[in-house]
Tab-separated table of C-alpha atoms and ligand atoms in Angstrom:
chain	number	residue	atom	x	y	z
L	1	UNK	CA	82.260	103.860	137.687
L	2	UNK	CA	85.121	106.238	136.878
L	3	UNK	CA	85.852	106.532	133.197
L	4	UNK	CA	88.837	107.725	131.156
L	5	UNK	CA	88.130	108.351	127.493
L	6	UNK	CA	91.104	107.908	125.190
L	7	UNK	CA	90.770	109.635	121.840
L	8	UNK	CA	92.834	108.216	119.033
L	9	UNK	CA	92.907	109.894	115.608
L	10	UNK	CA	93.767	107.292	112.961
L	11	UNK	CA	94.778	107.894	109.404
L	12	UNK	CA	96.030	104.805	107.599
L	13	UNK	CA	96.931	103.071	110.825
L	14	UNK	CA	95.866	99.464	110.116
L	15	UNK	CA	99.178	98.146	111.393
L	16	UNK	CA	99.371	100.176	114.575
L	17	UNK	CA	95.793	99.905	115.897
L	18	UNK	CA	95.984	96.321	117.201
L	19	UNK	CA	99.365	97.015	118.854
L	20	UNK	CA	98.006	100.237	120.324
L	21	UNK	CA	94.950	98.555	121.793
L	22	UNK	CA	96.976	95.736	123.283
L	23	UNK	CA	99.625	98.012	124.805
L	24	UNK	CA	97.151	100.441	126.321
L	25	UNK	CA	94.954	97.655	127.694
L	26	UNK	CA	97.953	96.366	129.591
L	27	UNK	CA	98.191	99.724	131.377
L	28	UNK	CA	94.549	99.525	132.512
L	29	UNK	CA	95.279	97.822	135.909
L	30	UNK	CA	97.556	100.723	136.859
L	31	UNK	CA	94.803	103.288	136.399
L	32	UNK	CA	93.398	103.060	139.922
L	33	UNK	CA	90.096	101.507	139.050
L	34	UNK	CA	89.393	103.789	136.098
L	35	UNK	CA	87.744	102.084	133.149
L	36	UNK	CA	89.073	102.985	129.676
L	37	UNK	CA	86.710	104.065	126.928
L	38	UNK	CA	88.466	104.029	123.554
L	39	UNK	CA	87.253	106.466	120.929
L	40	UNK	CA	89.017	105.804	117.650
L	41	UNK	CA	88.443	108.303	114.885
L	42	UNK	CA	89.041	106.955	111.412
L	43	UNK	CA	89.998	110.048	109.471
L	44	UNK	CA	89.060	108.776	106.003
L	45	UNK	CA	91.802	106.165	105.840
L	46	UNK	CA	92.556	104.425	102.563
L	47	UNK	CA	93.744	101.168	104.086
L	48	UNK	CA	91.990	98.645	106.344
L	49	UNK	CA	91.854	100.951	109.368
L	50	UNK	CA	88.055	100.872	109.500
L	51	UNK	CA	87.964	97.084	109.280
L	52	UNK	CA	90.452	96.888	112.173
L	53	UNK	CA	88.262	99.214	114.232
L	54	UNK	CA	85.108	97.244	113.413
L	55	UNK	CA	86.848	94.082	114.539
L	56	UNK	CA	88.024	95.676	117.795
L	57	UNK	CA	84.489	96.868	118.437
L	58	UNK	CA	83.105	93.343	117.939
L	59	UNK	CA	85.709	92.050	120.351
L	60	UNK	CA	85.102	94.649	123.082
L	61	UNK	CA	81.888	96.454	122.176
L	62	UNK	CA	81.465	97.983	125.607
L	63	UNK	CA	84.710	99.911	125.683
L	64	UNK	CA	85.747	100.372	122.061
L	65	UNK	CA	83.933	102.947	119.986
L	66	UNK	CA	84.772	104.427	116.663
L	67	UNK	CA	83.752	107.282	114.415
L	68	UNK	CA	84.520	106.997	110.749
L	69	UNK	CA	84.704	110.100	108.553
L	70	UNK	CA	83.419	110.299	104.999
L	71	UNK	CA	86.875	111.489	103.885
L	72	UNK	CA	90.160	112.742	105.301
L	73	UNK	CA	89.374	115.870	107.333
L	74	UNK	CA	92.711	116.093	109.125
L	75	UNK	CA	93.899	115.308	112.616
L	76	UNK	CA	92.412	118.488	114.040
L	77	UNK	CA	88.911	117.531	112.922
L	78	UNK	CA	89.440	113.998	114.226
L	79	UNK	CA	90.425	115.333	117.649
L	80	UNK	CA	87.364	117.572	117.748
L	81	UNK	CA	85.041	114.690	116.840
L	82	UNK	CA	86.671	112.484	119.484
L	83	UNK	CA	86.331	115.131	122.191
L	84	UNK	CA	82.684	115.645	121.285
L	85	UNK	CA	81.913	111.957	121.675
L	86	UNK	CA	83.896	111.344	124.856
L	87	UNK	CA	81.897	110.385	127.942
L	88	UNK	CA	84.731	110.161	130.481
L	89	UNK	CA	85.351	112.285	133.566
L	90	UNK	CA	88.921	112.431	132.323
L	91	UNK	CA	89.858	112.567	128.672
L	92	UNK	CA	93.175	111.646	127.060
L	93	UNK	CA	94.366	112.330	123.521
L	94	UNK	CA	96.874	109.889	122.030
L	95	UNK	CA	98.370	109.099	118.639
L	96	UNK	CA	97.799	105.593	117.303
L	97	UNK	CA	101.485	104.978	116.588
L	98	UNK	CA	102.577	104.664	120.239
L	99	UNK	CA	104.939	107.616	119.902
L	100	UNK	CA	103.011	108.864	122.938
L	101	UNK	CA	104.131	106.501	125.701
L	102	UNK	CA	101.046	104.959	127.394
L	103	UNK	CA	103.159	104.154	130.470
L	104	UNK	CA	102.875	107.820	131.329
L	105	UNK	CA	99.109	107.615	131.804
L	106	UNK	CA	99.271	106.459	135.473
L	107	UNK	CA	101.624	109.322	136.317
L	108	UNK	CA	99.340	111.785	134.524
L	109	UNK	CA	96.401	110.420	136.464
L	110	UNK	CA	98.229	110.904	139.762
L	111	UNK	CA	99.025	114.517	138.896
L	112	UNK	CA	95.372	115.226	138.243
L	113	UNK	CA	93.929	113.292	141.189
L	114	UNK	CA	96.513	114.158	143.866
L	115	UNK	CA	98.398	117.264	142.792
L	116	UNK	CA	95.441	119.407	141.764
L	117	UNK	CA	96.269	119.859	138.078
L	118	UNK	CA	93.515	120.213	135.474
L	119	UNK	CA	95.643	119.180	132.527
L	120	UNK	CA	98.768	117.085	132.199
L	121	UNK	CA	100.482	117.516	128.852
L	122	UNK	CA	103.700	116.099	127.478
L	123	UNK	CA	106.709	117.483	125.683
L	124	UNK	CA	109.536	115.776	123.871
L	125	UNK	CA	112.902	116.810	125.184
L	126	UNK	CA	114.794	115.610	122.132
L	127	UNK	CA	114.048	115.050	118.490
L	128	UNK	CA	116.137	111.990	117.885
L	129	UNK	CA	115.482	110.373	114.530
L	130	UNK	CA	113.949	113.508	113.035
L	131	UNK	CA	115.405	115.175	109.927
L	132	UNK	CA	117.618	118.143	110.850
L	133	UNK	CA	115.691	120.663	108.785
L	134	UNK	CA	112.422	119.643	110.374
L	135	UNK	CA	113.783	120.114	113.916
L	136	UNK	CA	115.307	123.435	112.961
L	137	UNK	CA	112.080	124.891	111.591
L	138	UNK	CA	110.052	123.423	114.350
L	139	UNK	CA	112.192	125.083	117.051
L	140	UNK	CA	112.025	128.327	115.082
L	141	UNK	CA	108.246	128.017	114.922
L	142	UNK	CA	107.827	127.712	118.705
L	143	UNK	CA	110.115	130.717	119.289
L	144	UNK	CA	108.193	132.827	116.789
L	145	UNK	CA	104.792	131.691	117.976
L	146	UNK	CA	105.547	132.566	121.585
L	147	UNK	CA	106.740	136.028	120.549
L	148	UNK	CA	103.709	136.910	118.484
L	149	UNK	CA	100.769	135.094	120.027
L	150	UNK	CA	98.849	135.010	123.287
L	151	UNK	CA	98.730	131.213	123.219
L	152	UNK	CA	102.047	130.381	124.861
L	153	UNK	CA	103.395	126.973	123.895
L	154	UNK	CA	106.287	125.069	125.409
L	155	UNK	CA	108.974	123.693	123.067
L	156	UNK	CA	108.178	120.286	121.654
L	157	UNK	CA	104.695	120.065	123.189
L	158	UNK	CA	102.717	117.068	121.930
L	159	UNK	CA	99.004	116.620	121.582
L	160	UNK	CA	99.296	113.731	124.061
L	161	UNK	CA	97.540	114.912	127.223
L	162	UNK	CA	95.079	114.045	129.943
L	163	UNK	CA	92.376	116.590	130.734
L	164	UNK	CA	89.504	117.069	133.123
L	165	UNK	CA	85.968	117.208	131.756
L	166	UNK	CA	85.762	120.942	132.411
L	167	UNK	CA	88.793	121.606	130.203
L	168	UNK	CA	87.371	119.545	127.358
L	169	UNK	CA	84.067	121.405	127.583
L	170	UNK	CA	85.964	124.671	127.168
L	171	UNK	CA	87.815	123.282	124.152
L	172	UNK	CA	84.522	122.186	122.589
L	173	UNK	CA	83.229	125.738	122.984
L	174	UNK	CA	85.835	126.785	120.438
L	175	UNK	CA	83.957	125.864	117.312
L	176	UNK	CA	86.252	127.476	114.778
L	177	UNK	CA	86.633	125.791	111.413
L	178	UNK	CA	90.396	126.442	111.139
L	179	UNK	CA	91.534	124.431	114.098
L	180	UNK	CA	95.049	124.543	115.518
L	181	UNK	CA	94.798	122.258	118.535
L	182	UNK	CA	98.176	123.010	120.043
L	183	UNK	CA	97.116	126.651	120.256
L	184	UNK	CA	93.571	125.842	121.403
L	185	UNK	CA	94.847	123.577	124.198
L	186	UNK	CA	97.003	126.300	125.685
L	187	UNK	CA	94.610	129.142	124.899
L	188	UNK	CA	91.894	127.735	127.186
L	189	UNK	CA	94.324	127.928	130.115
L	190	UNK	CA	93.800	125.869	133.311
L	191	UNK	CA	96.491	124.562	135.637
L	192	UNK	CA	98.796	122.539	133.438
L	193	UNK	CA	101.777	120.322	134.121
L	194	UNK	CA	104.141	119.037	131.430
L	195	UNK	CA	105.819	115.664	131.638
L	196	UNK	CA	108.946	115.187	129.601
L	197	UNK	CA	109.943	112.219	127.543
L	198	UNK	CA	112.474	111.090	124.965
L	199	UNK	CA	111.329	110.956	121.375
L	200	UNK	CA	110.622	107.496	120.006
L	201	UNK	CA	109.855	106.067	116.598
L	202	UNK	CA	106.432	104.863	115.495
L	203	UNK	CA	105.829	101.163	116.124
L	204	UNK	CA	104.725	100.595	112.535
L	205	UNK	CA	103.499	102.452	109.459
L	206	UNK	CA	104.738	105.814	108.288
L	207	UNK	CA	104.165	109.419	109.263
L	208	UNK	CA	101.583	111.174	107.137
L	209	UNK	CA	103.150	114.609	107.708
L	210	UNK	CA	105.418	115.789	104.978
L	211	UNK	CA	107.629	118.833	105.472
L	212	UNK	CA	105.215	120.994	103.463
L	213	UNK	CA	102.178	119.765	105.348
L	214	UNK	CA	103.925	120.754	108.590
L	215	UNK	CA	104.935	124.104	107.108
L	216	UNK	CA	101.382	124.916	106.099
L	217	UNK	CA	100.163	123.722	109.488
L	218	UNK	CA	102.508	126.149	111.262
L	219	UNK	CA	101.347	129.047	109.057
L	220	UNK	CA	97.802	128.072	110.031
L	221	UNK	CA	98.841	128.182	113.666
L	222	UNK	CA	100.356	131.634	113.317
L	223	UNK	CA	97.412	133.089	111.455
L	224	UNK	CA	94.897	131.585	113.879
L	225	UNK	CA	96.530	132.789	117.049
L	226	UNK	CA	98.208	136.029	116.112
L	227	UNK	CA	97.602	139.168	114.112
L	228	UNK	CA	101.274	140.139	114.196
L	229	UNK	CA	101.808	139.189	110.518
L	230	UNK	CA	99.288	141.909	109.628
L	231	UNK	CA	101.318	144.364	111.708
L	232	UNK	CA	104.448	143.269	109.906
L	233	UNK	CA	102.713	144.024	106.611
L	234	UNK	CA	101.931	147.546	107.827
L	235	UNK	CA	105.486	148.081	109.073
L	236	UNK	CA	106.937	146.988	105.772
L	237	UNK	CA	104.637	149.500	104.085
L	238	UNK	CA	105.657	152.352	106.397
L	239	UNK	CA	109.318	151.439	106.104
L	240	UNK	CA	109.347	151.490	102.307
L	241	UNK	CA	107.442	154.765	102.342
L	242	UNK	CA	110.225	156.334	104.434
L	243	UNK	CA	112.899	154.926	102.179
L	244	UNK	CA	111.030	156.475	99.236
L	245	UNK	CA	110.993	159.880	100.982
L	246	UNK	CA	114.739	159.633	101.641
L	247	UNK	CA	115.370	158.830	97.990
L	248	UNK	CA	113.233	161.751	96.912
L	249	UNK	CA	115.190	164.150	99.127
L	250	UNK	CA	118.396	162.710	97.768
L	251	UNK	CA	117.250	163.222	94.173
L	252	UNK	CA	116.118	166.790	94.802
L	253	UNK	CA	119.420	167.524	96.484
L	254	UNK	CA	121.393	166.037	93.611
L	255	UNK	CA	119.353	167.982	91.037
L	256	UNK	CA	120.007	171.261	92.863
L	257	UNK	CA	123.724	170.661	93.309
L	258	UNK	CA	124.758	168.829	90.139
L	259	UNK	CA	121.953	169.628	87.696
L	260	UNK	CA	119.798	167.173	85.728
L	261	UNK	CA	120.982	163.821	84.489
L	262	UNK	CA	119.294	160.736	83.011
L	263	UNK	CA	121.284	157.955	84.595
L	264	UNK	CA	119.876	155.792	87.397
L	265	UNK	CA	117.802	153.331	85.375
L	266	UNK	CA	119.138	150.346	87.214
L	267	UNK	CA	118.336	151.732	90.648
L	268	UNK	CA	114.847	152.711	89.465
L	269	UNK	CA	114.045	149.244	88.203
L	270	UNK	CA	115.408	147.690	91.398
L	271	UNK	CA	113.190	149.920	93.490
L	272	UNK	CA	110.094	149.193	91.426
L	273	UNK	CA	110.676	145.457	91.630
L	274	UNK	CA	111.519	145.577	95.325
L	275	UNK	CA	108.497	147.606	96.324
L	276	UNK	CA	106.239	145.580	94.041
L	277	UNK	CA	107.470	142.392	95.704
L	278	UNK	CA	106.823	143.769	99.178
L	279	UNK	CA	103.324	144.795	98.153
L	280	UNK	CA	102.543	141.328	96.887
L	281	UNK	CA	103.992	139.809	100.060
L	282	UNK	CA	101.791	141.998	102.251
L	283	UNK	CA	98.801	141.329	100.053
L	284	UNK	CA	99.458	137.633	100.528
L	285	UNK	CA	99.417	138.015	104.308
L	286	UNK	CA	96.184	139.976	104.210
L	287	UNK	CA	94.744	137.455	101.759
L	288	UNK	CA	95.520	134.589	104.129
L	289	UNK	CA	93.506	136.234	106.882
L	290	UNK	CA	90.638	137.025	104.535
L	291	UNK	CA	90.710	133.427	103.291
L	292	UNK	CA	90.348	132.219	106.855
L	293	UNK	CA	87.454	134.619	107.483
L	294	UNK	CA	85.821	133.315	104.300
L	295	UNK	CA	86.070	129.708	105.449
L	296	UNK	CA	84.846	130.590	108.946
L	297	UNK	CA	81.762	132.450	107.675
L	298	UNK	CA	80.630	129.490	105.598
L	299	UNK	CA	80.003	127.598	108.835
L	300	UNK	CA	80.701	124.274	107.231
L	301	UNK	CA	80.738	121.239	109.512
L	302	UNK	CA	84.216	120.430	110.829
L	303	UNK	CA	83.787	116.787	109.834
L	304	UNK	CA	81.197	114.443	108.312
L	305	UNK	CA	80.537	111.065	109.917
L	306	UNK	CA	79.894	108.061	107.760
L	307	UNK	CA	79.733	105.413	110.451
L	308	UNK	CA	79.645	105.621	114.222
L	309	UNK	CA	79.582	102.884	116.857
S	1	UDP	N1	96.365	111.614	111.648
S	1	UDP	C1	95.014	111.845	111.345
S	1	UDP	N2	94.704	112.504	110.178
S	1	UDP	C2	95.659	112.973	109.327
S	1	UDP	C3	97.024	112.752	109.662
S	1	UDP	C4	97.332	112.075	110.824
S	1	UDP	O1	94.130	111.451	112.093
S	1	UDP	O2	95.313	113.559	108.293
S	1	UDP	C5	96.703	110.884	112.903
S	1	UDP	C6	97.616	109.677	112.711
S	1	UDP	O3	96.906	108.517	112.422
S	1	UDP	C7	98.310	109.581	114.064
S	1	UDP	C8	98.396	111.039	114.505
S	1	UDP	O4	97.433	111.747	113.736
S	1	UDP	O5	97.570	108.851	115.026
S	1	UDP	C9	99.782	111.614	114.305
S	1	UDP	O6	100.196	111.399	112.969
S	1	UDP	P1	101.654	110.948	112.581
S	1	UDP	O7	102.138	109.874	113.494
S	1	UDP	O8	101.618	110.652	111.118
S	1	UDP	O9	102.446	112.298	112.843
S	1	UDP	P2	103.861	112.502	113.602
S	1	UDP	O10	103.808	111.652	114.835
S	1	UDP	O11	104.877	112.079	112.649
S	1	UDP	O12	103.854	113.958	113.923
S	2	MG	MG1	103.479	109.799	115.030
């Protein structure tokens, strides 16, 4: 029997889970005889998500499985747990809110079975219904990321994708604690095709990503897949050193030509503040990397399971 595992991270998704299950089940006949194995990961939800999952499991215990975390570990941890527990020959990752259109699954399957791709990912071609500032920073992030990192990402790429077993095994080999899946997915390589689709709203519930959560997530992405910020810190240091030399030459020159004078307090204070600020900024960058090393060396588990069926 051919099996597709669908991994669904769920955080406070009590409203969307039943709709998700129903909608995806309707796609099943189009999957060329593939059976669907659902792996829901309850990421420490505070609502009745777990109860919904338990009920689905009662209803369809052969195909519906769930892993429930002891607390909220984040979507990245949920994805990792799901991938670890997947048994399928093909593995899909989907959000619970149906923003990832399940009707694309048959097309993804065709690309893998007939066109020789190892991975079929998806990207949104527009950001309709998204706050302007969020779109702006998000586009900026992709541009920056592709400049400074060896994990090349296409604009608007989603986590929604269908992968061969071999690809998932490679992803599981990456056991880092600070996980940035978008980067990990592209870092492992393999022949990838991207399907495009129009953005759509969630069917129910609300997004759990605030602007700041996304901002921190993108910093995480940068730090995990690039050491360019460290280079920037060094360049800033070198640059201000040269400016200091120029100033020194200027002062010596002025002393020789015009003689001594005690004005220039304002410029001095500005320079001290400016350079001090740059130093703190660079220290912050270095600190971020050291912080990540610290967390990595602790070798803490990526998630803790409370219940698993
Ligand atoms: N999610 C999760 N843990 C979290 C936050 C989100 O498992 O801490 C799940 C959430 O249930 C959903 C998916 O990740 O299935 C995407 O989240 P959301 O729809 O809130 O994000 P958006 O689509 O707005 O980027
Ligand atoms: Mg969503």
